[in-house]
C-alpha cells in the first residue's frame, strides 16, 4: 500500500513542509532512509542524519528547526515518536491474524476457549483453564490448570504460566517468560539445610501488561504477586514473590525486584537495577541503570542512581570524583606532612 | 478442611494465647489477614500489622512481646516461619498429584521410566534416559539422551536437560531452566576469530537441589559442573562450566558464577552478585546484593559486599561517605590554600 | 579409541618430552588427571597441579618451565588451549549425528527443508521457512513464519525464533534463547499510560555466531538488529532492538546492551556489563565485569571497568582507596582542626 504525504499528514493532523504528493510504502531508520520510505526524528542525537537522509518523508516534532537544507518532505506533528507509533500500529493491525485451534494442540476437556482463538500446534491448555475471546497462543505455550486468560491476550512461543494465575485483557507475553513459578522461600533447618516453604499464592497480571522474553514473575507465598494495569516489563527481568508493581510502571531489562517490595505508579526502572525486599518505592520514582536500592524511597518523583541509590546529580558528581581517589589520598598525606612542618617551624 | 487452634498448636508443639476453639481453613498474609485464616509473624518489619489483623490465628515466635492488644488467637512456637513451612507443606502434600504417561509424550524405546511417573503431553524423553520412581514431568520438558533423573524429581514445564546430565533425588527444576548447555569456551585464532572448545563434560545435581525459572547451569568442558546436596538456586542465575557449588549454599536471582569457581558450603549469595572465574570461596561466606568478587575468599563466615567485595561494615561505611566525594575534593583544595597562606605568614 | 603421545604430537606438530608410546583414550582436568587420559595446562593458576598429576599426557605451552619433576609425558605446542580445542573438536565430530525429520514435528507445507536435516519431535516449523542443509533442530524449537536458517545450524531444545529473522551458516543457538522478540519500545501517552511501538524489523545473525542459553536478541523497530560474523554470546545476555554487534566480539553472561548501540569488532565484554542506548563502542574495547557504560567509547583497544567505565588501572587504583573513605573524611576533619590551631598560634 502506498500513501501520500498529504494523506499521512491529514491522518496525523500534521503540517507538511515540502511536496505533499510524494508517496511512501514502507518505513526506514533515519540513518538508513531510502526513497519511498517514511522515517522519523525524535531523539536529537540523530539530528545529524536528517540532512543527507534519502527517505521521502520524515516525521519531526513541531519545534524542530533545521540547520541546513533537507531534501525530504517533513511532516510536523506534536510528538514524532507517538505519531510513528500510530502509523506502525495501523500497519501492524492490517496484517492478517492466524485463527483456529490446531488439532496438534492439547486442550483439556474442562478448558473453555473463547471465540476467535488461535492455538498453535503443541500448545498445552490444562484443566479448568478459561480463555476469553481473541487469544493468540503460539507453539509450546503451557497454560496450566485453572489459569484465566483475558480478552485479546497474546502468548508468544514457549510462554509458561503455572496453575491458578490470572492474566488480564490485552496482555502480551513474550517467548520464554515464566509466570507463577515458586517464590524463593526456604526456612533454615538446624542441620544447615533448608526446608521449602510451599508457595500457595498466584500471580495476577492486570490489563494491558507486557512481559518481555525470558522474564520471570514468581507466585506469592500466600495471596498474589500483582502487576498492575499498563505495566511494561522488558526481557530477563526478575519479579519475586509477593511483589506489587504499580500502574504504568516501566521496568527495563535484567532488573530484579526482591520479595514483597511494592513499587509505586509510573515508576521507571532502567536496566540491571536491583531492589531489596520488603521496601516501598514512591510513585514516579526513576532509577538509573545498575542502581542498587537497599531501603524504601518515600518522596515521590525522584531520580536516583548508584549504590545505595542517591539523587542522580549527587551520584553523578560523586562518580566523577571517584577516579581521583588515589590522588585525594596522596594529597591528604602531603597536607599532613606540610602541617607537621609548619608546626615544627612555629615551635622553633 | 478446617482445623482448630488447639489442633494446630498440638501439631506444632506450640502454646495457645487466646481462644483454642477458633477455626481456620486457609492462609493469609498478615497485612491482609481475614477471618477464618491463619497467618504468621516472623519478620519484625511486619509487627505493626498484627494489632489490626483480622486473621483468626497468628503464628508468632515464642519471644514475641505485643505492644498493644491483639484480637487474633496467637500460637507461640520456636520459629514461626519454620512452623508455617510445616503447615504449608502438609497442605501442599495433601493435594492430588497427577500420574500417568501421556500418549502425547515422546518416550524413546530405550528410556526406562520408574513407577508412578507423571509425564505430560509434549514431553521429550531421549535415548537411554533412566527415570527413578515418582517423577513429575510437565509439558515441553526435554530430557536428552543418557540423562538420569533421581526419585521424586519435579520438572516444571519447559525444563531443558542436555544429554548425559545427572539429576539427584528430590530435585525441583522450574520452568525454562537449562541444565547442561555448553560452557562458554572459545580459543582465540590468529585471524581474530574464535574456535569453539567442545564441552565434553556434564552437569551433576546432587539430591535436594532446587533450580529457579530460566536459570542456566552449563556443562563442564571435561568432568562435571557440580551442584551439591541441598543447594537452592533462584531464577535467572548463571552457573558457568566446571563450577562447584557447596552443600546447602543458597543463590538469589540474577547472580552469576564464572567458570571453574568453587563455592563453599552454606554460602548465601544475594541477588545480582557476580563472581569471577577460577576462585575459591570459603564456607559460610555471605555476599550482599550486587557484590562483585574478583578474588578468592579464604576466611570462612565473612559477610562481604561491594566491588571489590569488602567486609560489609567497611563497605557500608564507605558507601555512606561516597556521596561526599565532591565536598571532600573541595575541602582538600581549601586546606591546600590555607596551608599556603599559613606558610606565607610564617615566612614574613 | 586410543592414541599414543607420538600420534597426538605428530597431529598437533608438538614436541614430546617423556614416553612417546604412552596411550590415552579420554580427557581429564589437570586437578583430576587420571592414567589413560590427556589433560592440558594453559592458565598459570593451575601450574601447581601438574607435579602430582596422574594424567598420562599433558599438553603444555612451548615456553612452560617446570619447577619440579613431572611424571606425565608432556607435549609442547604453541598454544595448549588451542591444541586442546583441536583435539576435542576431532572427538566431537566423530560422534554420530542424528538425522531425519520426526513425524511428530510440525512442518508447514510451505517450508523448505534442506537435505540431511535432523528435526526432533515437537519442533515447529512455520510457513515459508527456508532451512539450508545439515540443520540440527532439537525438540520444542519454534521457527516462525518466514525465518531463514543457514547451513549447518544447530538449534538446541526450546530455541524460539520469531518470524522473518535470518540465521547465518554454522550458527549454534542454545536452549531457551529467543531471537526476534519485540524491542522494548513504548511511547508515553498523556494519561500516563504507554502505547506500544510495533516492532516491524527483524534480527540477522551472520555466520559462525553462537548464542547462549536463555539469551534474548530483540528485533529492530525498523531494519535489523545485527549480530556480525563470529560473534559469541554467553547465557542470559540481553541484546536490545537495533543493536549491532561487530565481527568476532565476545559477550559474557548476564550482560545487557541497550537499544541502537553499535559495538565494534573484536570487543570483549565480561559478565554483567551494562551498556546504555544509542552509543558507539570502538573496536577492540574490553569491559571488565559489572562495568556500566553511560557514554560512547571512541578510542579503540582500551580496557575499561567500573561505573562510569574508567581505564582499568584508574578504576582498580580508585577501588582500592574506596574502603578508606571514612578514614579520609576523618583525616580531613583532623587537618581542618590542626590548621585552625596553627592559625590561632600564629595570631598570638
GROMACS .gro file of C-alpha atoms in nm, chain C residues 116-296:
model
  181
  812UNK     CA    1   2.040  -3.414   0.578
  813UNK     CA    2   1.835  -3.234   0.844
  814UNK     CA    3   1.752  -3.362   1.191
  815UNK     CA    4   1.421  -3.227   1.315
  816UNK     CA    5   1.311  -3.365   1.651
  817UNK     CA    6   0.962  -3.441   1.781
  818UNK     CA    7   0.755  -3.133   1.871
  819UNK     CA    8   0.966  -2.892   1.669
  820UNK     CA    9   0.751  -2.627   1.499
  821UNK     CA   10   0.850  -2.500   1.153
  822UNK     CA   11   0.625  -2.217   1.028
  823UNK     CA   12   0.517  -2.102   0.685
  824UNK     CA   13   0.772  -2.015   0.418
  825UNK     CA   14   1.062  -2.109   0.643
  826UNK     CA   15   1.374  -2.200   0.444
  827UNK     CA   16   1.629  -2.430   0.608
  828UNK     CA   17   1.965  -2.493   0.442
  829UNK     CA   18   2.133  -2.838   0.454
  830UNK     CA   19   2.257  -3.017   0.765
  831UNK     CA   20   2.032  -2.843   1.019
  832UNK     CA   21   2.002  -2.996   1.367
  833UNK     CA   22   1.679  -2.885   1.533
  834UNK     CA   23   1.601  -3.033   1.872
  835UNK     CA   24   1.265  -3.076   2.044
  836UNK     CA   25   1.040  -2.777   2.118
  837UNK     CA   26   1.218  -2.536   1.888
  838UNK     CA   27   0.989  -2.285   1.727
  839UNK     CA   28   1.096  -2.145   1.391
  840UNK     CA   29   0.823  -1.898   1.298
  841UNK     CA   30   0.698  -1.787   0.956
  842UNK     CA   31   0.949  -1.664   0.705
  843UNK     CA   32   1.263  -1.745   0.904
  844UNK     CA   33   1.575  -1.845   0.711
  845UNK     CA   34   1.831  -2.083   0.865
  846UNK     CA   35   2.176  -2.119   0.707
  847UNK     CA   36   2.374  -2.436   0.652
  848UNK     CA   37   2.487  -2.649   0.947
  849UNK     CA   38   2.276  -2.460   1.201
  850UNK     CA   39   2.220  -2.621   1.541
  851UNK     CA   40   1.918  -2.523   1.749
  852UNK     CA   41   1.917  -2.689   2.090
  853UNK     CA   42   1.590  -2.777   2.257
  854UNK     CA   43   1.349  -2.490   2.310
  855UNK     CA   44   1.506  -2.222   2.091
  856UNK     CA   45   1.247  -1.962   1.981
  857UNK     CA   46   1.294  -1.768   1.659
  858UNK     CA   47   1.023  -1.510   1.579
  859UNK     CA   48   0.903  -1.454   1.224
  860UNK     CA   49   1.124  -1.314   0.948
  861UNK     CA   50   1.460  -1.349   1.127
  862UNK     CA   51   1.768  -1.466   0.938
  863UNK     CA   52   2.025  -1.705   1.087
  864UNK     CA   53   2.359  -1.748   0.907
  865UNK     CA   54   2.563  -2.059   0.835
  866UNK     CA   55   2.720  -2.259   1.119
  867UNK     CA   56   2.529  -2.077   1.392
  868UNK     CA   57   2.466  -2.257   1.722
  869UNK     CA   58   2.175  -2.145   1.940
  870UNK     CA   59   2.140  -2.286   2.290
  871UNK     CA   60   1.827  -2.391   2.473
  872UNK     CA   61   1.577  -2.126   2.559
  873UNK     CA   62   1.739  -1.844   2.367
  874UNK     CA   63   1.493  -1.612   2.197
  875UNK     CA   64   1.569  -1.440   1.867
  876UNK     CA   65   1.344  -1.165   1.734
  877UNK     CA   66   1.118  -1.081   2.027
  878UNK     CA   67   0.974  -0.730   2.025
  879UNK     CA   68   1.206  -0.445   2.114
  880UNK     CA   69   1.105  -0.257   2.428
  881UNK     CA   70   0.950   0.046   2.261
  882UNK     CA   71   0.660   0.238   2.408
  883UNK     CA   72   0.554   0.598   2.355
  884UNK     CA   73   0.419   0.780   2.662
  885UNK     CA   74   0.054   0.884   2.636
  886UNK     CA   75  -0.091   1.190   2.812
  887UNK     CA   76  -0.297   0.983   3.058
  888UNK     CA   77   0.024   0.831   3.199
  889UNK     CA   78  -0.005   0.505   3.008
  890UNK     CA   79   0.215   0.387   2.723
  891UNK     CA   80   0.129   0.290   2.367
  892UNK     CA   81   0.330   0.012   2.207
  893UNK     CA   82   0.554   0.091   1.911
  894UNK     CA   83   0.509  -0.212   1.686
  895UNK     CA   84   0.846  -0.364   1.614
  896UNK     CA   85   0.848  -0.418   1.237
  897UNK     CA   86   1.212  -0.514   1.178
  898UNK     CA   87   1.392  -0.843   1.234
  899UNK     CA   88   1.716  -0.995   1.365
  900UNK     CA   89   2.005  -1.101   1.142
  901UNK     CA   90   2.270  -1.336   1.278
  902UNK     CA   91   2.559  -1.360   1.036
  903UNK     CA   92   2.769  -1.677   1.000
  904UNK     CA   93   2.950  -1.856   1.285
  905UNK     CA   94   2.752  -1.692   1.565
  906UNK     CA   95   2.687  -1.874   1.894
  907UNK     CA   96   2.412  -1.761   2.132
  908UNK     CA   97   2.394  -1.894   2.488
  909UNK     CA   98   2.106  -2.046   2.678
  910UNK     CA   99   1.815  -1.815   2.766
  911UNK     CA  100   1.976  -1.513   2.599
  912UNK     CA  101   1.749  -1.274   2.409
  913UNK     CA  102   1.809  -1.074   2.091
  914UNK     CA  103   1.520  -0.833   2.021
  915UNK     CA  104   1.404  -0.749   1.669
  916UNK     CA  105   1.455  -0.396   1.535
  917UNK     CA  106   1.178  -0.138   1.533
  918UNK     CA  107   1.265  -0.086   1.166
  919UNK     CA  108   1.553  -0.250   0.981
  920UNK     CA  109   1.756  -0.518   1.159
  921UNK     CA  110   1.927  -0.593   1.486
  922UNK     CA  111   2.256  -0.734   1.355
  923UNK     CA  112   2.496  -0.981   1.512
  924UNK     CA  113   2.801  -0.992   1.286
  925UNK     CA  114   3.010  -1.290   1.179
  926UNK     CA  115   3.189  -1.485   1.450
  927UNK     CA  116   3.022  -1.319   1.750
  928UNK     CA  117   2.998  -1.540   2.060
  929UNK     CA  118   2.730  -1.459   2.318
  930UNK     CA  119   2.706  -1.636   2.653
  931UNK     CA  120   2.393  -1.720   2.859
  932UNK     CA  121   2.126  -1.479   2.984
  933UNK     CA  122   2.253  -1.189   2.773
  934UNK     CA  123   2.016  -0.913   2.660
  935UNK     CA  124   2.061  -0.753   2.317
  936UNK     CA  125   1.803  -0.478   2.264
  937UNK     CA  126   1.643  -0.362   1.940
  938UNK     CA  127   1.853  -0.211   1.663
  939UNK     CA  128   2.181  -0.302   1.832
  940UNK     CA  129   2.471  -0.402   1.610
  941UNK     CA  130   2.746  -0.627   1.748
  942UNK     CA  131   3.071  -0.619   1.547
  943UNK     CA  132   3.264  -0.910   1.397
  944UNK     CA  133   3.425  -1.153   1.647
  945UNK     CA  134   3.304  -0.968   1.954
  946UNK     CA  135   3.259  -1.186   2.264
  947UNK     CA  136   2.993  -1.115   2.529
  948UNK     CA  137   2.992  -1.297   2.864
  949UNK     CA  138   2.688  -1.394   3.069
  950UNK     CA  139   2.422  -1.157   3.200
  951UNK     CA  140   2.549  -0.858   3.005
  952UNK     CA  141   2.293  -0.618   2.858
  953UNK     CA  142   2.324  -0.389   2.554
  954UNK     CA  143   2.057  -0.117   2.527
  955UNK     CA  144   1.879  -0.014   2.211
  956UNK     CA  145   2.055   0.115   1.899
  957UNK     CA  146   2.407   0.083   2.043
  958UNK     CA  147   2.680  -0.024   1.799
  959UNK     CA  148   2.958  -0.243   1.936
  960UNK     CA  149   3.281  -0.255   1.737
  961UNK     CA  150   3.480  -0.555   1.618
  962UNK     CA  151   3.679  -0.783   1.849
  963UNK     CA  152   3.538  -0.632   2.168
  964UNK     CA  153   3.532  -0.844   2.484
  965UNK     CA  154   3.257  -0.785   2.739
  966UNK     CA  155   3.292  -0.964   3.072
  967UNK     CA  156   2.991  -1.072   3.276
  968UNK     CA  157   2.710  -0.842   3.398
  969UNK     CA  158   2.825  -0.544   3.193
  970UNK     CA  159   2.557  -0.288   3.107
  971UNK     CA  160   2.578  -0.051   2.809
  972UNK     CA  161   2.335   0.240   2.764
  973UNK     CA  162   2.150   0.303   2.440
  974UNK     CA  163   2.249   0.490   2.123
  975UNK     CA  164   2.625   0.460   2.188
  976UNK     CA  165   2.922   0.367   1.971
  977UNK     CA  166   3.186   0.142   2.124
  978UNK     CA  167   3.521   0.140   1.943
  979UNK     CA  168   3.681  -0.176   1.803
  980UNK     CA  169   3.880  -0.385   2.046
  981UNK     CA  170   3.727  -0.236   2.361
  982UNK     CA  171   3.743  -0.464   2.666
  983UNK     CA  172   3.498  -0.409   2.951
  984UNK     CA  173   3.566  -0.569   3.292
  985UNK     CA  174   3.290  -0.743   3.484
  986UNK     CA  175   2.992  -0.535   3.603
  987UNK     CA  176   3.109  -0.227   3.414
  988UNK     CA  177   2.844   0.037   3.342
  989UNK     CA  178   2.886   0.229   3.018
  990UNK     CA  179   2.689   0.555   3.001
  991UNK     CA  180   2.867   0.711   2.704
  992UNK     CA  181   3.040   0.620   2.379
   0.00000   0.00000   0.00000
